[in-house]
Short mmCIF file of C-alpha atoms and ligand atoms in Angstrom, two decimals:
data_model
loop_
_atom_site.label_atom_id
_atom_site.label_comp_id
_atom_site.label_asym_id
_atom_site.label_seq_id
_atom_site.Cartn_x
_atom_site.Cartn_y
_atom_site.Cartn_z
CA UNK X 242 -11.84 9.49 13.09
CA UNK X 243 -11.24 5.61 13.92
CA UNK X 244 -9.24 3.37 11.56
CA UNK X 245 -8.89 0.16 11.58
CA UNK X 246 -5.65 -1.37 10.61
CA UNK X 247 -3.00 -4.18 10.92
CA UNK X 248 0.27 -3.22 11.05
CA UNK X 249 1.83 -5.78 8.03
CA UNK X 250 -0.90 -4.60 5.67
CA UNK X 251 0.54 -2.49 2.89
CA UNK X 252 -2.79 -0.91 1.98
CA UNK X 253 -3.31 0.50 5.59
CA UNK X 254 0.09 1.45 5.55
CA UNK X 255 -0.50 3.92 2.31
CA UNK X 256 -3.55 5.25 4.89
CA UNK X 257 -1.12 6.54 7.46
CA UNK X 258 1.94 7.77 5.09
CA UNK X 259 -0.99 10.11 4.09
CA UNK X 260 -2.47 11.35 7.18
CA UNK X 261 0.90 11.72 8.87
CA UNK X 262 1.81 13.32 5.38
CA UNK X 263 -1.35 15.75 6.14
CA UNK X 264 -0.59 15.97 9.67
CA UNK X 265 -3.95 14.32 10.54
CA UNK X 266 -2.49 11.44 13.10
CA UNK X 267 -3.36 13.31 16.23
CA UNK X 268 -7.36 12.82 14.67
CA UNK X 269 -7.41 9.54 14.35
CA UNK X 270 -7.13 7.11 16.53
CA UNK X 271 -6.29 3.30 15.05
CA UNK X 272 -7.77 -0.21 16.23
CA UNK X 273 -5.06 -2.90 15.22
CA UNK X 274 -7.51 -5.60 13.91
CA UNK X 275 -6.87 -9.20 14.17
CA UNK X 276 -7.76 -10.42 10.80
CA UNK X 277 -8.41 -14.27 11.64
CA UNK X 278 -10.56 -13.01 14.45
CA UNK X 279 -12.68 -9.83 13.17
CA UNK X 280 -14.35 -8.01 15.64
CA UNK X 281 -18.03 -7.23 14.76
CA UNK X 282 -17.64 -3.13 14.86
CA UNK X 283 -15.24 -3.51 12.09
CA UNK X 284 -18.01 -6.20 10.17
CA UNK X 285 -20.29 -3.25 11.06
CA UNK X 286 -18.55 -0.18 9.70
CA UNK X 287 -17.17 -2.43 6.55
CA UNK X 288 -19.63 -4.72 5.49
CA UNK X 289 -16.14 -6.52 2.89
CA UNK X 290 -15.10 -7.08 6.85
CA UNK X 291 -11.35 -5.51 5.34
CA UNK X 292 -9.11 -3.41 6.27
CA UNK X 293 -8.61 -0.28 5.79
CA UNK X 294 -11.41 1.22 6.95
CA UNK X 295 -12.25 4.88 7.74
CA UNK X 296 -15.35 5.95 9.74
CA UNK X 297 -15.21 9.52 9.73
CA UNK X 298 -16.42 11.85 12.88
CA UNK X 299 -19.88 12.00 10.69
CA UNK X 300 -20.33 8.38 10.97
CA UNK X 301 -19.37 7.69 7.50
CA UNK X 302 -17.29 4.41 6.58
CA UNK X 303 -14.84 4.63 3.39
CA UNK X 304 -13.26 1.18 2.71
CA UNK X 305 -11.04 1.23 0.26
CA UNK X 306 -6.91 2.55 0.74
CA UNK X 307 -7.44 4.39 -2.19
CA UNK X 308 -10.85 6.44 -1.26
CA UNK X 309 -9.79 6.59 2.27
CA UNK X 310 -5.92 8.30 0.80
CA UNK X 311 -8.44 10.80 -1.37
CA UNK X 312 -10.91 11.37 1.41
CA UNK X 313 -7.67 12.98 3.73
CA UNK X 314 -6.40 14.45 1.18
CA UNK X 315 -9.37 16.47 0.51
CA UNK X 316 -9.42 17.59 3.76
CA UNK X 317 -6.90 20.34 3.95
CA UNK X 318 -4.23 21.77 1.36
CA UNK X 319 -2.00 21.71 -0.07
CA UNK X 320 -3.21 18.18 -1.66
CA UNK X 321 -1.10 15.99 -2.42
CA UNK X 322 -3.00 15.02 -5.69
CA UNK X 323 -2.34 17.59 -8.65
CA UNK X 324 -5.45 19.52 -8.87
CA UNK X 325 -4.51 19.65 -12.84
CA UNK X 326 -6.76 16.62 -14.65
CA UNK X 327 -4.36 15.52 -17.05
CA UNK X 328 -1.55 15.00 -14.11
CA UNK X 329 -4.17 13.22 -12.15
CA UNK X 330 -5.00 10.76 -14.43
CA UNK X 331 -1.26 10.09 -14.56
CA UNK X 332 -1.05 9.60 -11.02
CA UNK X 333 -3.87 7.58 -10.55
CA UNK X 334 -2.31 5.20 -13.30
CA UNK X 335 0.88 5.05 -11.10
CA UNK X 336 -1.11 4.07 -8.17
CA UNK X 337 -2.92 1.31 -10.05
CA UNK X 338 0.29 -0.13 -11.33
CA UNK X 339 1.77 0.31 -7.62
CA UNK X 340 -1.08 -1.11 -5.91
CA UNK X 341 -1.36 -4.29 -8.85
CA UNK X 342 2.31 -4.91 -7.43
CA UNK X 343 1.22 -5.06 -3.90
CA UNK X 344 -2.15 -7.38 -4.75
CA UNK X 345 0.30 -9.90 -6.46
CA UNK X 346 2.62 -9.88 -3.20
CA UNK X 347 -0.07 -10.39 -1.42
CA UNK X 348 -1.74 -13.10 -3.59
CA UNK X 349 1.93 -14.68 -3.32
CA UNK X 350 1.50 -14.33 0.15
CA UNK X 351 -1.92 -16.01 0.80
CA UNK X 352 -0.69 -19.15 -1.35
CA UNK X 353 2.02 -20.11 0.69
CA UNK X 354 -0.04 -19.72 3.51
CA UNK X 355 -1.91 -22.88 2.16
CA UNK X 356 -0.33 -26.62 3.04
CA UNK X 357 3.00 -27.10 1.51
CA UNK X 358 1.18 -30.20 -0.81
CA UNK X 359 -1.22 -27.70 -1.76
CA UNK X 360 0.34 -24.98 -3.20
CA UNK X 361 0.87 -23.99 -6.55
CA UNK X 362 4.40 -23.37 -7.51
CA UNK X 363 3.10 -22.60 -11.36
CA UNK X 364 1.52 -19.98 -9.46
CA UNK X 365 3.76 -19.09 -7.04
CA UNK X 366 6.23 -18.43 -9.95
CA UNK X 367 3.51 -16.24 -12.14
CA UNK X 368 3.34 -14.33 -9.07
CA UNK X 369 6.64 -13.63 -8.61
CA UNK X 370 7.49 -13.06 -12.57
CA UNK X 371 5.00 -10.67 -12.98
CA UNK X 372 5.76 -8.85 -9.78
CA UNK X 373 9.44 -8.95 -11.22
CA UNK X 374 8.23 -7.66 -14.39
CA UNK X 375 6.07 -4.69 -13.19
CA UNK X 376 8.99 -3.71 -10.99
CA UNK X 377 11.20 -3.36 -14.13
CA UNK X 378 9.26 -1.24 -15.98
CA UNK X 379 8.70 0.68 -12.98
CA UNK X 380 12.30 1.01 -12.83
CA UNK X 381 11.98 2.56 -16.65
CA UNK X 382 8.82 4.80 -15.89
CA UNK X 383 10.51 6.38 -12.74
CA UNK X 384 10.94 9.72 -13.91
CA UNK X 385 7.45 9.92 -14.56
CA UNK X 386 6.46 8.92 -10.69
CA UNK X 387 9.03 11.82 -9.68
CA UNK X 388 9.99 12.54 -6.24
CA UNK X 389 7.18 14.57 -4.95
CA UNK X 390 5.07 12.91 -2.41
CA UNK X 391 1.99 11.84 -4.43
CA UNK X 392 -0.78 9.61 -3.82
CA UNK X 393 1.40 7.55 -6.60
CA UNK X 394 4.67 7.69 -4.86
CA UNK X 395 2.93 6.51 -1.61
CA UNK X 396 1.64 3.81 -3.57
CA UNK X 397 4.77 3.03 -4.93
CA UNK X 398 6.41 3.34 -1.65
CA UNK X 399 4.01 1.00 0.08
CA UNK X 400 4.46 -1.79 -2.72
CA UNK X 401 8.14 -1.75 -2.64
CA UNK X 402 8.25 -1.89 1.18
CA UNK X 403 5.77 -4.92 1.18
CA UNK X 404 7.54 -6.92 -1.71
CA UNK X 405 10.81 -6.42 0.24
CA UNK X 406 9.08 -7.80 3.39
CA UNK X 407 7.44 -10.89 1.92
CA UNK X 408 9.26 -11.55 -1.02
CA UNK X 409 13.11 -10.81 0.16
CA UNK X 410 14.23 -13.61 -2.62
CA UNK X 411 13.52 -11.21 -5.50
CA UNK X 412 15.86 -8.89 -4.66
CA UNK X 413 14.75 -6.29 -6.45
CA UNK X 414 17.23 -3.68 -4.86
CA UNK X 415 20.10 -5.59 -6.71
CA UNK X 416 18.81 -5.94 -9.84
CA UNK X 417 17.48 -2.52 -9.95
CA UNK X 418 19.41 -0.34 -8.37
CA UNK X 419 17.47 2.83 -10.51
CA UNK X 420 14.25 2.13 -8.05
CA UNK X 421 16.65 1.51 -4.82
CA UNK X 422 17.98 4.71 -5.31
CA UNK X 423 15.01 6.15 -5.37
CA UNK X 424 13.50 4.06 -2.77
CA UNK X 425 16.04 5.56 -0.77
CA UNK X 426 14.96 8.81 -1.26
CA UNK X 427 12.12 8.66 0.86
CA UNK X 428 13.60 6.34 3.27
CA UNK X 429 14.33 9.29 6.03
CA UNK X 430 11.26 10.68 5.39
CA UNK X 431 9.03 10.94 8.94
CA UNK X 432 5.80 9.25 7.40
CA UNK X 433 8.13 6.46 5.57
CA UNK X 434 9.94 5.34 8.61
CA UNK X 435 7.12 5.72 10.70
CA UNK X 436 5.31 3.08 8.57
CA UNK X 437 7.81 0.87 8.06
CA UNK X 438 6.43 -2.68 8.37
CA UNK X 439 7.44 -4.39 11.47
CA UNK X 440 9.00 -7.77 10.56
N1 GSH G 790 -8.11 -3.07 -2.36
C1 GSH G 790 -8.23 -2.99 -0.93
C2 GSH G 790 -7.55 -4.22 -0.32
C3 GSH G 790 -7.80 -4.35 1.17
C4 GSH G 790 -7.39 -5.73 1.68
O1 GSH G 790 -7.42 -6.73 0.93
N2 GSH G 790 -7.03 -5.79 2.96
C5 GSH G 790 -6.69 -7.06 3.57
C6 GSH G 790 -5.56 -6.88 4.60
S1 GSH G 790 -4.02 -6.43 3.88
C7 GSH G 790 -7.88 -7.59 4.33
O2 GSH G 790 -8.59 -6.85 4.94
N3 GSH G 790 -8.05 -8.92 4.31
C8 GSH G 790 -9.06 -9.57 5.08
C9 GSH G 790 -10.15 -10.13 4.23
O3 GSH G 790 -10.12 -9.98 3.00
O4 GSH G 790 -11.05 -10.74 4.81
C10 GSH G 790 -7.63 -1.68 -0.43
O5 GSH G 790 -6.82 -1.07 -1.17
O6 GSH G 790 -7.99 -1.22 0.66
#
């Protein structure tokens, strides 16, 4: 299997936690794409032109972090999505909150990359207020995201590492120390550190 990656992107990232989770990293073999400079194969396999994106040994593409984390999961058990429906609606709620966190880093992130004169700092701030937000009542929902690895807690994982990489002035570890501690957790866990975003 080929994926194509960056290494800062926190949706990618959630792609390997998993398949070094399901032990699949010896099958796949990653292409570190340079986003401002896309090479065509990747335009090919991914028509969006984003990454991550899966072409399996069949030939067929799946786009999206979330399908590609399903895809590999379905591939071998134990999954790491409960097979019970009611606990997988639950976890695919935590992964939509998780993931909403990371889009709104890296909205945040995008506008700052425009000219000083031209960014928004009404939006800059609605960014980082709703990011600060979501991460509180994540805080209060933790016992509900547990401390099983779960497509959810990679999610989680993923967002938490990426708002601490681009958005270090929140400081989200002080104010809530409920989701440091269990950020910490899964700190020493193989996949986790392997992942870790390079800075
Ligand atoms: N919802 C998508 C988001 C993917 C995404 O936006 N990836 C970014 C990199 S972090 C990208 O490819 N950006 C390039 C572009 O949009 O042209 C997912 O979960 O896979």
């Amino acid at each position: 299997m080929k994926l194509y990656t960056t290494h800062r992107s926190p949706y990618a990232r959630k792609v390997l936690i998993t398949a070094i989770e399901k032990g699949f990293m010896n099958e796949i073999s990653c292409v570190e794409v340079d986003l401002r400079n896309k090479p065509p194969e990747l335009q090919k396999a991914n028509p969006l032109g984003k990454i991550p994106a899966l072409v399996t040994n069949s030939g067929t593409c799946y786009y999206e972090s979330s399908i590609i984390c399903d895809y590999l999961d379905s591939l071998s058990e134990p999954r790491l999505m409960p097979l019970d429906p009611n606990s997988q609606i639950e976890v695919r709620n935590l992964c939509a909150l998780s993931d909403g966190i990371t889009n709104l880093a890296v909205d945040h992130f995008k506008e700052t990359l425009r000219p000083e004169e031209k960014q928004s700092r009404g939006l800059l701030k609605k960014f980082q207020t709703t990011i600060g937000y979501s991460l509180t009542h994540i805080n209060d929902l933790l016992p509900t995201f547990g401390t099983n690895i779960t497509p959810a807690t990679i999610s989680l994982i993923s967002a938490l590492g990426y708002v601490s990489f681009r958005l270090p002035e929140l400081n989200w570890r002080e104010t809530l120390p409920n989701l440091s501690e269990w950020e910490t957790l899964f700190s020493n866990r193989e996949s986790v550190k392997e992942t870790a975003l390079l800075i």
